[in-house]
Short mmCIF file of C-alpha atoms in Angstrom, two decimals:
data_model
loop_
_atom_site.label_atom_id
_atom_site.label_comp_id
_atom_site.label_asym_id
_atom_site.label_seq_id
_atom_site.Cartn_x
_atom_site.Cartn_y
_atom_site.Cartn_z
CA LEU G 1 -3.16 17.06 20.14
CA LYS G 2 -4.45 14.29 17.90
CA LEU G 3 -3.46 14.45 14.25
CA SER G 4 -5.66 13.18 11.46
CA ILE G 5 -3.29 11.15 9.31
CA ASN G 6 -4.02 9.25 6.11
CA LYS G 7 -2.89 5.73 6.98
CA MET G 8 -1.70 4.92 3.46
CA SER G 9 0.34 8.01 2.72
CA GLY G 10 1.04 9.50 6.14
CA GLU G 11 -0.52 12.79 4.99
CA TYR G 12 -1.56 15.10 7.79
CA GLU G 13 -2.36 18.14 5.67
CA ASP G 14 -5.28 18.95 3.40
CA TYR G 15 -3.24 19.08 0.22
CA ASN G 16 -6.35 19.00 -1.96
CA THR G 17 -6.95 22.55 -0.71
CA THR G 18 -3.32 23.62 -0.29
CA SER G 19 -2.47 22.60 -3.86
CA LYS G 20 -4.51 25.50 -5.23
CA ASP G 21 -2.14 28.10 -3.74
CA TYR G 22 1.03 26.04 -3.37
CA ASP G 23 2.84 27.53 -6.33
CA THR G 24 2.45 31.08 -5.07
CA GLY G 25 5.15 30.48 -2.50
CA ARG G 26 7.25 27.38 -3.10
CA ARG G 27 10.29 27.26 -5.38
CA PRO G 28 12.74 24.49 -6.41
CA VAL G 29 15.48 25.22 -3.88
CA GLY G 30 18.70 23.23 -4.33
CA LEU G 31 18.11 22.47 -8.00
CA GLU G 32 21.81 23.04 -8.73
CA VAL G 33 22.68 20.22 -6.31
CA PHE G 34 20.37 17.88 -8.19
CA ILE G 35 21.82 18.83 -11.57
CA GLY G 36 25.38 18.46 -10.29
CA ALA G 37 24.73 14.98 -8.92
CA ILE G 38 22.98 13.90 -12.13
CA ALA G 39 25.81 15.30 -14.28
CA ARG G 40 28.35 13.36 -12.23
CA LEU G 41 26.39 10.13 -12.55
CA MET G 42 25.88 10.54 -16.30
CA ASP G 43 29.44 11.73 -17.06
CA GLY G 44 28.04 15.06 -18.15
CA GLN G 45 25.44 13.58 -20.50
CA LEU G 46 22.42 14.86 -18.62
CA LYS G 47 20.09 14.48 -21.59
CA LYS G 48 20.38 10.71 -21.26
CA ALA G 49 19.20 10.73 -17.65
CA THR G 50 15.83 9.34 -16.62
CA VAL G 51 14.55 10.82 -13.36
CA VAL G 52 11.68 9.81 -11.08
CA ASP G 53 10.55 12.54 -8.69
CA ILE G 54 8.74 11.00 -5.72
CA GLY G 55 6.15 13.19 -4.03
CA CYS G 56 6.41 15.66 -6.89
CA GLY G 57 3.66 17.89 -5.52
CA THR G 58 2.62 20.48 -8.08
CA GLY G 59 5.55 19.57 -10.31
CA ASN G 60 7.97 22.36 -9.42
CA TYR G 61 11.10 20.20 -9.56
CA ALA G 62 9.89 18.07 -12.47
CA ALA G 63 9.33 21.20 -14.56
CA ALA G 64 12.63 22.75 -13.45
CA LEU G 65 14.60 19.58 -14.29
CA SER G 66 12.92 19.14 -17.67
CA PRO G 67 15.32 21.31 -19.75
CA PHE G 68 18.36 19.48 -18.41
CA VAL G 69 17.48 15.76 -18.48
CA GLY G 70 16.02 13.24 -20.86
CA GLN G 71 12.87 12.14 -19.04
CA VAL G 72 11.15 13.03 -15.76
CA THR G 73 8.35 11.01 -14.19
CA GLY G 74 6.61 12.66 -11.27
CA VAL G 75 4.86 10.41 -8.76
CA GLU G 76 2.27 12.07 -6.51
CA TYR G 77 -0.23 10.56 -4.09
CA ASN G 78 -2.54 13.52 -3.53
CA SER G 79 -5.18 14.15 -6.19
CA GLY G 80 -5.14 17.93 -5.80
CA MET G 81 -1.39 18.15 -6.20
CA LEU G 82 -1.52 15.69 -9.08
CA GLU G 83 -4.01 17.84 -10.98
CA GLN G 84 -1.82 20.93 -10.59
CA ALA G 85 1.32 19.04 -11.65
CA ARG G 86 -0.30 17.69 -14.78
CA ARG G 87 -1.55 21.14 -15.71
CA LYS G 88 1.85 22.71 -15.14
CA THR G 89 3.80 20.13 -17.15
CA ALA G 90 1.31 19.43 -19.94
CA HIS G 91 3.44 21.34 -22.46
CA LEU G 92 6.64 19.48 -21.54
CA SER G 93 7.09 16.47 -23.81
CA ASN G 94 9.67 14.81 -21.54
CA VAL G 95 7.61 15.01 -18.34
CA LYS G 96 4.78 12.75 -17.25
CA VAL G 97 3.02 12.66 -13.91
CA ILE G 98 1.36 9.59 -12.43
CA GLN G 99 -0.52 8.93 -9.21
CA GLY G 100 1.16 6.62 -6.76
CA ASP G 101 2.30 5.92 -3.22
CA ALA G 102 5.97 6.42 -2.35
CA THR G 103 5.93 3.18 -0.37
CA ASN G 104 4.52 1.22 -3.33
CA ILE G 105 5.78 3.01 -6.44
CA PRO G 106 3.81 1.96 -9.56
CA LEU G 107 6.89 1.55 -11.76
CA PRO G 108 8.90 -1.51 -12.83
CA ASP G 109 12.30 -2.53 -11.46
CA GLY G 110 15.39 -0.74 -12.74
CA VAL G 111 13.49 1.90 -14.65
CA CYS G 112 15.47 5.08 -13.89
CA ASP G 113 18.91 6.56 -13.33
CA VAL G 114 17.89 8.96 -10.57
CA VAL G 115 15.23 9.15 -7.86
CA THR G 116 14.61 12.53 -6.24
CA CYS G 117 12.53 13.24 -3.16
CA THR G 118 12.12 16.78 -1.85
CA GLN G 119 10.63 17.74 1.53
CA VAL G 120 8.51 14.60 1.55
CA ILE G 121 9.89 12.12 4.08
CA HIS G 122 8.35 13.85 7.10
CA HIS G 123 4.96 13.02 5.60
CA PHE G 124 5.60 9.28 5.73
CA ILE G 125 4.24 7.12 8.55
CA ALA G 126 6.53 8.18 11.38
CA GLU G 127 6.49 5.18 13.72
CA GLU G 128 10.15 4.08 13.86
CA PHE G 129 10.42 5.73 10.42
CA SER G 130 8.73 2.68 8.91
CA GLY G 131 7.34 4.68 5.98
CA LEU G 132 10.82 6.00 5.20
CA CYS G 133 12.25 2.48 5.19
CA GLN G 134 9.55 1.29 2.79
CA PHE G 135 10.23 4.22 0.48
CA LEU G 136 13.98 3.56 0.46
CA ARG G 137 13.42 -0.06 -0.51
CA GLU G 138 11.12 1.02 -3.32
CA ALA G 139 13.59 3.67 -4.53
CA LYS G 140 16.32 1.04 -4.61
CA ARG G 141 14.06 -1.27 -6.59
CA ILE G 142 13.19 1.17 -9.38
CA LEU G 143 16.76 2.47 -9.78
CA LYS G 144 19.22 1.03 -12.26
CA GLN G 145 22.21 -0.76 -10.77
CA LYS G 146 24.37 2.37 -10.55
CA GLY G 147 21.51 4.77 -10.00
CA VAL G 148 21.43 7.65 -7.53
CA LEU G 149 18.92 8.67 -4.88
CA ILE G 150 18.80 12.38 -3.95
CA ILE G 151 16.82 13.35 -0.85
CA ASN G 152 16.19 17.01 -0.07
CA THR G 153 14.99 17.28 3.53
CA SER G 154 15.40 19.16 6.79
CA SER G 155 17.00 17.96 9.98
CA PRO G 156 14.89 18.06 13.15
CA GLU G 157 17.01 21.01 14.30
CA GLN G 158 16.39 22.93 11.08
CA ALA G 159 12.65 22.32 11.32
CA SER G 160 12.42 23.48 14.93
CA LYS G 161 14.84 26.41 14.74
CA CYS G 162 14.41 27.73 11.21
CA TRP G 163 10.84 27.10 10.11
CA MET G 164 8.67 30.16 10.67
CA GLY G 165 5.74 28.17 12.00
CA ALA G 166 7.88 26.47 14.63
CA GLY G 167 8.93 29.83 16.02
CA LEU G 168 5.35 31.01 16.39
CA ALA G 169 3.72 27.69 17.30
CA PRO G 170 6.42 25.74 19.19
CA ILE G 171 4.20 22.85 20.30
CA ALA G 172 3.19 22.12 16.71
CA GLY G 173 6.77 22.79 15.66
CA ASN G 174 8.00 20.03 17.95
CA ILE G 175 5.42 17.61 16.53
CA VAL G 176 6.61 18.25 12.98
CA SER G 177 10.33 18.30 13.79
CA GLU G 178 10.05 14.85 15.39
CA ARG G 179 8.76 13.49 12.08
CA PHE G 180 12.09 14.33 10.42
CA PRO G 181 14.75 11.65 10.90
CA PRO G 182 18.07 12.96 12.24
CA ILE G 183 20.60 13.00 9.42
CA ASP G 184 22.65 10.17 10.93
CA VAL G 185 19.50 8.06 11.23
CA LEU G 186 18.55 8.84 7.62
CA CYS G 187 22.02 7.82 6.43
CA SER G 188 21.81 4.63 8.46
CA LYS G 189 18.41 3.74 7.01
CA MET G 190 19.74 4.39 3.50
CA SER G 191 22.68 2.06 4.15
CA ASP G 192 20.30 -0.61 5.46
CA ALA G 193 18.35 -0.33 2.18
CA GLY G 194 21.51 -1.01 0.18
CA PHE G 195 22.61 2.53 -0.68
CA THR G 196 26.12 3.91 -0.33
CA VAL G 197 25.82 7.40 1.12
CA ASN G 198 28.23 9.61 -0.83
CA ALA G 199 27.39 13.02 0.64
CA ALA G 200 25.17 14.84 3.11
CA LEU G 201 25.18 18.52 2.18
CA SER G 202 23.96 21.39 4.32
CA HIS G 203 22.05 23.75 2.05
CA CYS G 204 20.80 26.42 4.44
CA PHE G 205 21.20 29.75 2.69
CA GLN G 206 17.82 29.81 0.90
CA THR G 207 14.26 29.59 2.13
CA LEU G 208 11.86 27.04 0.67
CA HIS G 209 9.44 29.89 0.11
CA ALA G 210 9.79 32.78 -2.29
CA PRO G 211 11.01 35.82 -0.31
CA SER G 212 7.91 37.87 -1.16
CA VAL G 213 5.73 35.17 0.42
CA PHE G 214 8.08 34.25 3.24
CA LYS G 215 8.07 37.88 4.43
CA ASP G 216 4.35 38.46 4.00
CA PRO G 217 3.53 41.07 6.65
CA LEU G 218 0.28 39.27 7.48
CA GLY G 219 2.23 36.20 8.62
CA PRO G 220 0.00 33.71 10.49
CA LEU G 221 -3.02 35.95 9.97
CA SER G 222 -3.00 34.76 6.35
CA LYS G 223 -4.41 31.31 5.63
CA GLU G 224 -2.40 31.14 2.41
CA TRP G 225 0.83 31.90 4.29
CA ARG G 226 0.08 29.18 6.85
CA SER G 227 -0.74 26.65 4.13
CA LEU G 228 2.90 26.70 2.96
CA ASP G 229 4.25 25.46 6.31
CA SER G 230 3.44 21.97 7.63
CA VAL G 231 3.64 23.23 11.22
CA TRP G 232 0.27 24.95 11.04
CA SER G 233 -1.56 21.74 10.16
CA CYS G 234 -0.42 20.41 13.54
CA ALA G 235 -1.31 23.49 15.58
CA SER G 236 -4.34 23.41 17.86
CA ASP G 237 -6.92 26.17 17.62
CA GLU G 238 -5.59 27.56 20.91
CA GLU G 239 -1.98 27.65 19.70
CA LEU G 240 -2.99 29.28 16.43
CA GLU G 241 -4.95 31.91 18.32
CA GLN G 242 -1.98 32.64 20.58
CA ALA G 243 0.35 32.91 17.58
CA GLN G 244 -1.98 35.35 15.87
CA LEU G 245 -2.32 37.47 19.01
CA GLU G 246 1.46 37.56 19.34
CA TRP G 247 1.78 38.59 15.70
CA LYS G 248 -0.73 41.41 16.14
CA ARG G 249 1.17 42.61 19.20
CA ARG G 250 4.39 42.68 17.20
CA GLN G 251 2.65 44.47 14.35
CA LYS G 252 1.71 47.27 16.72
CA GLU G 253 5.28 47.41 18.04
CA GLY G 254 6.78 47.21 14.58
CA THR G 255 8.85 44.14 15.50
CA THR G 256 7.53 41.43 13.17
CA HIS G 257 10.74 41.74 11.14
CA GLU G 258 12.67 40.35 14.09
CA ILE G 259 10.94 36.99 13.74
CA PHE G 260 11.87 36.78 10.05
CA GLU G 261 15.48 37.63 10.89
CA GLU G 262 15.61 34.99 13.63
CA ARG G 263 14.33 32.20 11.38
#
């Protein structure tokens, strides 16, 4: 299988199309972890915090953080996502969204207290995690001296064993899971970039998708459902067809719920 990847951003999904339906299923999972880390950094004075959200997508986390912090700047590469984020946050006076590449962030040195990055690093150029290393250097550059970087990601094991798409399309699932750095590798790369890794938390009790969407009975038969999982962008036509046939078989047997329970 040959992936079509944007050489600048590492994108392998058509986010200009996906962005139109993205907010129907995604939610800001782990927001309480973000707020806790920011509160600790700022000695409880969250309203003084300046946050840069890298790969902000449609602005879910930027909008969710807005009531708690002083300023949020979302940085998004994809034009479709950018348009949705600007529309969503237009009424929020302390949020702005700009277009930019995570490996060449268009912001000055030492501009923020916190950098956040949620389910983005598997979209970077994967060769020896070179895109990740570039991003970490850029995050370090734009942070103030005592600033904090918060990365919300999945381990390769989580991607292969927990993502719905990986269970139905295992070949594509393996392709995507290999794009996630193992947690020890991620921590090592962060240390190489000059960060002190204070914590690596396992936050597994919520799905990235809203339950009503995650348990859509149409499953892979729905294009909108597939658009919320990176695995499907890596699936061949043959693997997608097999997954859909398997889903239809389970529908007839009344066993589709077993797949949801397994993942």
